[in-house]
Tab-separated table of C-alpha atoms in Angstrom:
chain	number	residue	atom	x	y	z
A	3	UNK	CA	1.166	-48.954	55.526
A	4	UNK	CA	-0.230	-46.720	57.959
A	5	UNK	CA	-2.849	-48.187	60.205
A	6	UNK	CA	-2.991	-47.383	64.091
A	7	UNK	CA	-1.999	-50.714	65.488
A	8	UNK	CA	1.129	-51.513	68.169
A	9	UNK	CA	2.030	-54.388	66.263
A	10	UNK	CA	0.973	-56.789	63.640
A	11	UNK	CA	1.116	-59.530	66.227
A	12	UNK	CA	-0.789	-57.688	68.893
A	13	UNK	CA	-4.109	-56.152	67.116
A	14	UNK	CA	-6.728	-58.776	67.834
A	15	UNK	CA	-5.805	-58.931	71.156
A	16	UNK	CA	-5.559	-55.114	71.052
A	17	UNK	CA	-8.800	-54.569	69.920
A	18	UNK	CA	-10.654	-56.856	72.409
A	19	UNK	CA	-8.631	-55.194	75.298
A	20	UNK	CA	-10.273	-51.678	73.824
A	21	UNK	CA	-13.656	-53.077	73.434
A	22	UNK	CA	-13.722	-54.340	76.762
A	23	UNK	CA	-12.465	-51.436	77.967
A	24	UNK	CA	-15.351	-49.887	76.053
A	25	UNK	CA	-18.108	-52.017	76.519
A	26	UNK	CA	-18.381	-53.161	80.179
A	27	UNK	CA	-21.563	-55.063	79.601
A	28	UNK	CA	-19.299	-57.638	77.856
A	29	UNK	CA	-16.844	-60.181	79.235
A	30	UNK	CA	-14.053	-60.115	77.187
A	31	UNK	CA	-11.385	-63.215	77.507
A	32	UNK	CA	-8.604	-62.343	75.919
A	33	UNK	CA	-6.828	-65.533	76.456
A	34	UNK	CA	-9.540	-68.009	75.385
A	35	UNK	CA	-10.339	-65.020	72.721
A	36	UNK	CA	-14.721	-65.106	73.860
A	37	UNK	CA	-16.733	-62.408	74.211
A	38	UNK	CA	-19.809	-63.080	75.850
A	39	UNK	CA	-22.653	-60.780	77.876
A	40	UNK	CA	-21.450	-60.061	81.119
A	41	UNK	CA	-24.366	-61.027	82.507
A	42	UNK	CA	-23.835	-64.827	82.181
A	43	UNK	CA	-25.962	-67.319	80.830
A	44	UNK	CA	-29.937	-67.066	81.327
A	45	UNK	CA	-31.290	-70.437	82.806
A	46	UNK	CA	-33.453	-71.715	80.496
A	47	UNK	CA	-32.400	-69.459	77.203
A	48	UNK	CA	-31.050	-70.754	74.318
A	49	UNK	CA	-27.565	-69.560	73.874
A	50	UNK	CA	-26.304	-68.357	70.392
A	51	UNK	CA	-22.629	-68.240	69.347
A	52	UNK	CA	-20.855	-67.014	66.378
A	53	UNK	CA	-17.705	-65.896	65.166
A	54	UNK	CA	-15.245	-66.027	62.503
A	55	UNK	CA	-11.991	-64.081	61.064
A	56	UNK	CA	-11.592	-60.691	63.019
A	57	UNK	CA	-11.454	-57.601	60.342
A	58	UNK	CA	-15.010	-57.523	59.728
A	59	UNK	CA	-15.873	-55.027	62.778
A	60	UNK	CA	-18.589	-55.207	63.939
A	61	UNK	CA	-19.424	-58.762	63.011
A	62	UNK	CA	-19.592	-60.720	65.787
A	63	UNK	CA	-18.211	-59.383	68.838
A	64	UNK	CA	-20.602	-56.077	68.486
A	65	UNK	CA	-23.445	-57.870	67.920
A	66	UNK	CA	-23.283	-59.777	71.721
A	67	UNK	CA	-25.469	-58.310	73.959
A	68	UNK	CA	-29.895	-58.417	75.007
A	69	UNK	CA	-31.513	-59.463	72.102
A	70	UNK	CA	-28.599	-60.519	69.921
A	71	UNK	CA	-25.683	-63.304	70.367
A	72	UNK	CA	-24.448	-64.518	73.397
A	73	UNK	CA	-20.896	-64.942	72.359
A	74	UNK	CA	-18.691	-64.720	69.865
A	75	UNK	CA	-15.187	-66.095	68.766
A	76	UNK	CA	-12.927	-63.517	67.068
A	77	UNK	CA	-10.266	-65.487	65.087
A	78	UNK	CA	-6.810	-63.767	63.596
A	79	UNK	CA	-7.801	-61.526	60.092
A	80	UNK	CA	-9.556	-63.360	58.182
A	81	UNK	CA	-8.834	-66.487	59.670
A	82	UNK	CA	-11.535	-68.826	61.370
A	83	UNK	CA	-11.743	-69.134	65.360
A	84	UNK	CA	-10.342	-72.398	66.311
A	85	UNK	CA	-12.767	-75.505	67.651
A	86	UNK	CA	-11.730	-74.595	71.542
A	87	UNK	CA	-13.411	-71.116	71.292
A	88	UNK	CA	-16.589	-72.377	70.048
A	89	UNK	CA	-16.370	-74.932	72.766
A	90	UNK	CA	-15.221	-72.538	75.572
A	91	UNK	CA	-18.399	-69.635	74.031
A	92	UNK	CA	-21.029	-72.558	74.169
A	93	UNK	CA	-20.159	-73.513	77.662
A	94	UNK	CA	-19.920	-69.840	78.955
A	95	UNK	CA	-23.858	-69.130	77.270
A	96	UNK	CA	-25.306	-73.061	77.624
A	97	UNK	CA	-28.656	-72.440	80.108
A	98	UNK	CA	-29.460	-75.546	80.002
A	99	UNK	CA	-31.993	-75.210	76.395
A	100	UNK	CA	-28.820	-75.836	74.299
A	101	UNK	CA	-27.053	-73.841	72.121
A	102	UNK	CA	-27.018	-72.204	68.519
A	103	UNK	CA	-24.092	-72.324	66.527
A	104	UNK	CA	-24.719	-69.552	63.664
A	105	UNK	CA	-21.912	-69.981	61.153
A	106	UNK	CA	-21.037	-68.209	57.762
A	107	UNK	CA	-20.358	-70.528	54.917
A	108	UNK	CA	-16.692	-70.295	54.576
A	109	UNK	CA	-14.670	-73.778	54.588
A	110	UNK	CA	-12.373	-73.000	57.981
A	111	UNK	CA	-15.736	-71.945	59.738
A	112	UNK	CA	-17.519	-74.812	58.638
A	113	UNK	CA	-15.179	-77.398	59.346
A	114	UNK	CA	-14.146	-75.558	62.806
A	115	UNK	CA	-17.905	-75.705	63.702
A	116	UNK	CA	-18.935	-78.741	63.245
A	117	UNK	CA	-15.818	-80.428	65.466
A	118	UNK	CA	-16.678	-77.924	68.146
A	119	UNK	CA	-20.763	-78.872	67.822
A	120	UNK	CA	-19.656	-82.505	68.249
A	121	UNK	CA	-17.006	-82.218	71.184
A	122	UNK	CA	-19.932	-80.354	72.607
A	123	UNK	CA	-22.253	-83.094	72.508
A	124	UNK	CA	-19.684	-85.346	74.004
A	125	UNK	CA	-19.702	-82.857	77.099
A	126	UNK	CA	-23.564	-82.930	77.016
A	127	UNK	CA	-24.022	-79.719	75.407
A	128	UNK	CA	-27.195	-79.930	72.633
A	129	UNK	CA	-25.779	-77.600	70.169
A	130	UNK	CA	-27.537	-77.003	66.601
A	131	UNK	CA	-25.683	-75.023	63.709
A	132	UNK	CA	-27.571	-72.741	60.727
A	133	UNK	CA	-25.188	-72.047	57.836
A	134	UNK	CA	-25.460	-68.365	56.494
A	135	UNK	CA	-25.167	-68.542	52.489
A	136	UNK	CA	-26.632	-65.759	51.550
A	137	UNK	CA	-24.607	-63.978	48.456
A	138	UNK	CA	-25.818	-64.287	44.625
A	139	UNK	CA	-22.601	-63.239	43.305
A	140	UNK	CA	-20.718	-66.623	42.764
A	141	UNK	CA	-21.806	-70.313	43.425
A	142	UNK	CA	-17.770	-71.424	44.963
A	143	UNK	CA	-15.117	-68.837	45.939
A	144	UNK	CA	-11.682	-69.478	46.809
A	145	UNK	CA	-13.123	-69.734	50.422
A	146	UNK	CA	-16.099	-71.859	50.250
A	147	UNK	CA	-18.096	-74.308	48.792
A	148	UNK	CA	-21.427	-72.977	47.779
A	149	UNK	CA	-22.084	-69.469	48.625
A	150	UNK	CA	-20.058	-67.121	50.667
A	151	UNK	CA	-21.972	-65.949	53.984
A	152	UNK	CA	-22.206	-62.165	54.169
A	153	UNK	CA	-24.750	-59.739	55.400
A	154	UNK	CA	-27.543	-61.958	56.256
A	155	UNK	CA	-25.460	-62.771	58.976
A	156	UNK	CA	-26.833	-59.810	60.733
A	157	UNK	CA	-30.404	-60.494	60.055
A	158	UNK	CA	-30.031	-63.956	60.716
A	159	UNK	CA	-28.256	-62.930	64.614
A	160	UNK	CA	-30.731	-59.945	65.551
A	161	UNK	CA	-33.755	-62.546	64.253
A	162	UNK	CA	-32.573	-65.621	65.964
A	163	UNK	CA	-31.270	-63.946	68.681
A	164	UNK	CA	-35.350	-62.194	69.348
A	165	UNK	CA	-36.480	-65.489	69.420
A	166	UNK	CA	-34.062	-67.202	71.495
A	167	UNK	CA	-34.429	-63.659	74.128
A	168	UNK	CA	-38.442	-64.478	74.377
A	169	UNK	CA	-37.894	-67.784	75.304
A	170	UNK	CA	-38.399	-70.370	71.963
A	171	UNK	CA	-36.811	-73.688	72.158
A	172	UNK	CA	-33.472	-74.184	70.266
A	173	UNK	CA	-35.128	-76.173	67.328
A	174	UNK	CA	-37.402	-73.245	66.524
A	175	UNK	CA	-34.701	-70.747	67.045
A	176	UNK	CA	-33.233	-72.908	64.622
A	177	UNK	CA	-35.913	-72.987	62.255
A	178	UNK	CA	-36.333	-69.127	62.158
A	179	UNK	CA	-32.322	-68.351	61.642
A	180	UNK	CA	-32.963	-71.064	58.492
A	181	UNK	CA	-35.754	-68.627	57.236
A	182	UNK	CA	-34.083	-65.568	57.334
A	183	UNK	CA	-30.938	-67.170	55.799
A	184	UNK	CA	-33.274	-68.669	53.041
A	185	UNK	CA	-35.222	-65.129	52.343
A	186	UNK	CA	-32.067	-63.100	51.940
A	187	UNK	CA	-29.359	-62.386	49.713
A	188	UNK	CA	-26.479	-59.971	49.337
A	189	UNK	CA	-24.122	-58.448	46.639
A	190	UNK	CA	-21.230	-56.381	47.072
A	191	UNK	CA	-19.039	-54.055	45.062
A	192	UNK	CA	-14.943	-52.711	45.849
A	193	UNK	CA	-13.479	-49.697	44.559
A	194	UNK	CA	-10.455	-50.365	46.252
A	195	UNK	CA	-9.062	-53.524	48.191
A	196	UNK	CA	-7.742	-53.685	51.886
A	197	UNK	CA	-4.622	-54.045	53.499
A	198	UNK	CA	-3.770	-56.576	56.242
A	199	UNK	CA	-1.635	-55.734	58.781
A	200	UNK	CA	0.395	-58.438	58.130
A	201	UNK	CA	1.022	-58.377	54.384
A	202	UNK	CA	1.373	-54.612	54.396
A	203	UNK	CA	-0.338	-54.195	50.859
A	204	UNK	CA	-3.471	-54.432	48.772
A	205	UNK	CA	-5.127	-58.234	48.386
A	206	UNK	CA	-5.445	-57.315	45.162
A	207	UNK	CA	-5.028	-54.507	42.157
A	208	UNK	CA	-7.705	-52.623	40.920
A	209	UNK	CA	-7.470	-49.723	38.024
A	210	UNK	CA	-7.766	-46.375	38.638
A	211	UNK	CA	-11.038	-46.694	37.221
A	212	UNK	CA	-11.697	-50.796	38.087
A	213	UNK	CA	-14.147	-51.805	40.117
A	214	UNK	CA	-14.861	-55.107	41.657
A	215	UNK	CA	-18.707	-56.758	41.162
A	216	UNK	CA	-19.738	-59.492	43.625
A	217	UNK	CA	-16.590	-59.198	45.974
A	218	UNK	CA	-16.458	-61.399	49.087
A	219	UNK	CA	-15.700	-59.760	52.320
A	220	UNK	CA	-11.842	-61.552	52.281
A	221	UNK	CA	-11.131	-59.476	49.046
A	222	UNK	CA	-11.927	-62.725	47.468
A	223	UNK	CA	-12.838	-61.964	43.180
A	224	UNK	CA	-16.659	-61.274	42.603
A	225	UNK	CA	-18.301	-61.545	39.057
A	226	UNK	CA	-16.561	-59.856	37.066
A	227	UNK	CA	-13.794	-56.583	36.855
A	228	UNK	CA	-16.260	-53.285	35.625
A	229	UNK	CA	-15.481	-49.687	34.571
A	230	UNK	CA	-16.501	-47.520	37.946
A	231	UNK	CA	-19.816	-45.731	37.131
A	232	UNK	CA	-22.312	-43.776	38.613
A	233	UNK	CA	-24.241	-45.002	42.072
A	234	UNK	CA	-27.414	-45.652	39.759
A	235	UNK	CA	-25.469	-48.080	37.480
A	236	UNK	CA	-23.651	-49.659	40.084
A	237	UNK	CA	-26.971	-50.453	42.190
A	238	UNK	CA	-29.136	-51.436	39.183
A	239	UNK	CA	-26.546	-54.301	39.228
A	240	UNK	CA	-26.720	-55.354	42.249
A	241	UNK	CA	-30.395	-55.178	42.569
A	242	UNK	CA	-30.762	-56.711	38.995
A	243	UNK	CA	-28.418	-59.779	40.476
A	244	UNK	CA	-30.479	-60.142	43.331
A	245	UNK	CA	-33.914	-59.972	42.016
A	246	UNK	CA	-32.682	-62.717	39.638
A	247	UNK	CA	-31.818	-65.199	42.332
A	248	UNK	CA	-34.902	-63.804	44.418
A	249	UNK	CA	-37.713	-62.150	42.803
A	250	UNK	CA	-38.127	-59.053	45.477
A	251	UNK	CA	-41.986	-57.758	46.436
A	252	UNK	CA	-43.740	-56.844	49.161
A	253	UNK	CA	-42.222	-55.518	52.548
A	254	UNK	CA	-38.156	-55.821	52.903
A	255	UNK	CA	-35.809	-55.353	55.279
A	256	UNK	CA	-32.787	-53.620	53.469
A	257	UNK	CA	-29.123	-53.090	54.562
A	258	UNK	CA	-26.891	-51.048	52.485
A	259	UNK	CA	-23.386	-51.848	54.147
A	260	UNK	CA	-20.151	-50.106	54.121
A	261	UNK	CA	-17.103	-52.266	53.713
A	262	UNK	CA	-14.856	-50.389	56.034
A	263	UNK	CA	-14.062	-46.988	54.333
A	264	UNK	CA	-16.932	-45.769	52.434
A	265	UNK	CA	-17.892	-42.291	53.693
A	266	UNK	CA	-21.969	-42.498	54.769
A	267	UNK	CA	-22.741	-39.608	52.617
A	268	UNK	CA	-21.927	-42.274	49.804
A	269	UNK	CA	-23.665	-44.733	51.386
A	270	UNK	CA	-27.047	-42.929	51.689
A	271	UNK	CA	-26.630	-42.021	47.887
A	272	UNK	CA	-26.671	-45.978	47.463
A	273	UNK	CA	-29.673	-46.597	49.447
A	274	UNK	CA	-31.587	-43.966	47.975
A	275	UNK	CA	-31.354	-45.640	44.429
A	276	UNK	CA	-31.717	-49.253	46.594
A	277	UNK	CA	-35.300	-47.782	47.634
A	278	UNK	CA	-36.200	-46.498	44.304
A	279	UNK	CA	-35.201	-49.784	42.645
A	280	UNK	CA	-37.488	-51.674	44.841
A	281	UNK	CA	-40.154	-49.858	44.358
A	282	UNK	CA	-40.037	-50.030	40.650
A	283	UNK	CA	-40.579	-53.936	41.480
A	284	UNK	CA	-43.605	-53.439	43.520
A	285	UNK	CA	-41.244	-53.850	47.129
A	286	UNK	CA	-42.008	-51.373	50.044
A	287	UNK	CA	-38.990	-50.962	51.890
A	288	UNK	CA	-40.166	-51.889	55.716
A	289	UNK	CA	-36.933	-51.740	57.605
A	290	UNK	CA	-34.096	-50.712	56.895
A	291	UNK	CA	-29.829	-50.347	58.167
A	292	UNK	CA	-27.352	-47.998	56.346
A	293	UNK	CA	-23.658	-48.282	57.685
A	294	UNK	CA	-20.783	-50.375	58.434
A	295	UNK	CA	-21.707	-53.316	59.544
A	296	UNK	CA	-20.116	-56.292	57.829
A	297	UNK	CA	-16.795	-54.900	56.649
A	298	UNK	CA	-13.212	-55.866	54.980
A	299	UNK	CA	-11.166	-53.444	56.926
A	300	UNK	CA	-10.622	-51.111	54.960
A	301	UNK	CA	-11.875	-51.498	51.729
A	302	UNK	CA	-14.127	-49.003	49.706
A	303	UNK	CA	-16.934	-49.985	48.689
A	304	UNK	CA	-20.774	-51.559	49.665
A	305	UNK	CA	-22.865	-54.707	49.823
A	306	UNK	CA	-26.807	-54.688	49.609
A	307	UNK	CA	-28.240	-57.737	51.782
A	308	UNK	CA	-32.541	-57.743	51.031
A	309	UNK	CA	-34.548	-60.058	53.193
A	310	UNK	CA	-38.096	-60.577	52.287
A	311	UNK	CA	-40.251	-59.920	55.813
A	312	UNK	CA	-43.034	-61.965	57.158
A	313	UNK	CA	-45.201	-61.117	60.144
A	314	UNK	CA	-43.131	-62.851	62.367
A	315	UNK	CA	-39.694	-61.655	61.112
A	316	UNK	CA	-40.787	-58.105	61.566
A	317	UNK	CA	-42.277	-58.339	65.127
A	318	UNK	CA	-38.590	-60.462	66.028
A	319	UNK	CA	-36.727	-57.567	64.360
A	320	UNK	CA	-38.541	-54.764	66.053
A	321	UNK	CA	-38.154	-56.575	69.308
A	322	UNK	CA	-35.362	-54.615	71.334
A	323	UNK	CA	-31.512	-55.408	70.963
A	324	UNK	CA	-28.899	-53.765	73.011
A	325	UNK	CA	-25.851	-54.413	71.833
A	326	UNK	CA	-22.733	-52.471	70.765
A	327	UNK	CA	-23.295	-51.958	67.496
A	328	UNK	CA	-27.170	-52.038	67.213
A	329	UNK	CA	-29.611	-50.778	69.970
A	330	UNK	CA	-33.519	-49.971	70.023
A	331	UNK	CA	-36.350	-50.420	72.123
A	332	UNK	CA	-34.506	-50.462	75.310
């Protein structure tokens, strides 16, 4: 295994001590393992947290800052945040309008979030929670009950996180992060698996020439085990899968993702037959992200997350973000 760590033990804490380093318009708590805007909280804002297993860089912790979360909790790899960071994040953001709890459907999130949104309340905290669900490619995983949260997460944060900045109260911040979770979906591919630190070796075997349809971002199994082919076959798929769940017109805000160690040359190729796809189906692509942004370490490979826009989504994209990982308008 070569991977540019210290120690297995040390690269969470590692990592936040960089990004702090890096990013001083974050406060980074390495102890209590928050990130939050330096800034503090905003009297009269609604605050919005998230967070899960650290390994899928940038999600969360690069996606705190104007215009996006508040906070986030960066468990171990692949491994939930614990109720006591959720609690320490939405007392660090709470203005006084509450807080939103934005939470990918995997069981150990879940579960984690919900004791932290009650504890919360017991502290007189109002704290609401929108579950991200957003991928077609299996109905229960080996994490999760339902669908596995992926790449809508993103959406979901910069929309939410627009209409908590201009000043909406937490039930219609609420209400929007619901509508972008329920007008997207996502797919992903691997043509290779990752390696965690701490096991040293692949999650799991692939061919020379296997490919994995509808993996989760834990390396979890997808559809089905495929024959690698050309980017044109591959993202017929994965459009065909999505337009099945949700039939795809009009304007859409696309995101062709790496999953850690996909060059971007590749991933341009992708998006380029993502854009021709939808406009064989009558879709104009409004929006659009191409890069790493949800990823598995360092897996090869890509997801597609498609959200179908409204006027209001698209004016709460647009609106400016300044955060690590995504900045415009400021």
């Amino acid at each position: 295994m070569k991977k540019l760590i210290n120690s297995v033990d040390s690269v969470v804490t590692d990592a936040l001590r960089g990004l702090a380093s890096a990013h001083p318009g974050l406060r980074v708590d390495r102890e209590s393992r928050v990130v939050s805007r330096a800034s503090g909280p905003r009297a009269g804002k609604v605050g919005l947290v998230s967070g899960g297993g650290s390994g899928h860089e940038p999600l969360h912790a690069g996606f705190v800052g104007h215009g996006m979360l508040d906070a986030a909790c960066p468990g171990e790899i692949f491994t939930s945040p614990v109720p006591d960071q959720m609690i320490t994040a939405a007392t660090a953001v709470n203005g006084g309008a509450g807080v939103l709890y934005i939470v990918k459907n995997y069981t150990g999130d879940v579960l984690n979030f919900e004791l932290a949104a009650e504890l919360c309340a017991d502290e007189g905290i109002e704290v609401a929670s929108v579950l991200v669900d957003d991928d077609v490619a299996v109905r229960d995983s080996l994490h999760t009950a339902g669908r596995r949260g992926t790449g809508a997460t993103v959406f979901v944060e910069k929309i939410a996180g627009a209409a908590a900045e201009g000043g909406a109260a937490l039930p219609e911040v609420a209400r929007v992060a619901e509508e972008v979770n329920a007008r997207s979906r996502s797919f992903g591919v691997a043509l290779s698996a990752c390696t965690t630190p701490a096991s040293g070796r692949p999650t799991f075997e692939l061919g020379e020439t296997e490919i994995e349809l509808g993996i989760g971002i834990h390396g979890e199994p997808g559809r089905s085990r495929a024959t690698m082919r050309g980017a044109r076959e591959l993202v017929t798929a994965v459009m065909d899968a999505i337009h099945e769940d949700m039939p795809l017109s009009g304007d859409v805000l696309v995101m062709v993702n790496g999953m850690g160690a996909t060059p971007l040359i590749e991933l341009y190729v992708v998006f380029a037959e993502v854009a021709e796809y939808l406009s064989g189906k009558g879709a104009r692509v409004a929006r659009s992200l191409v890069g790493d942004y949800v990823t598995s370490l360092d897996m090869r490979g890509f997801s597609v997350t498609v959200c179908l826009l409204s006027e209001e989504l698209t004016r709460l994209w647009d609106a400016p973000v300044e955060t690590p990982a995504l900045r415009w308008g400021r």
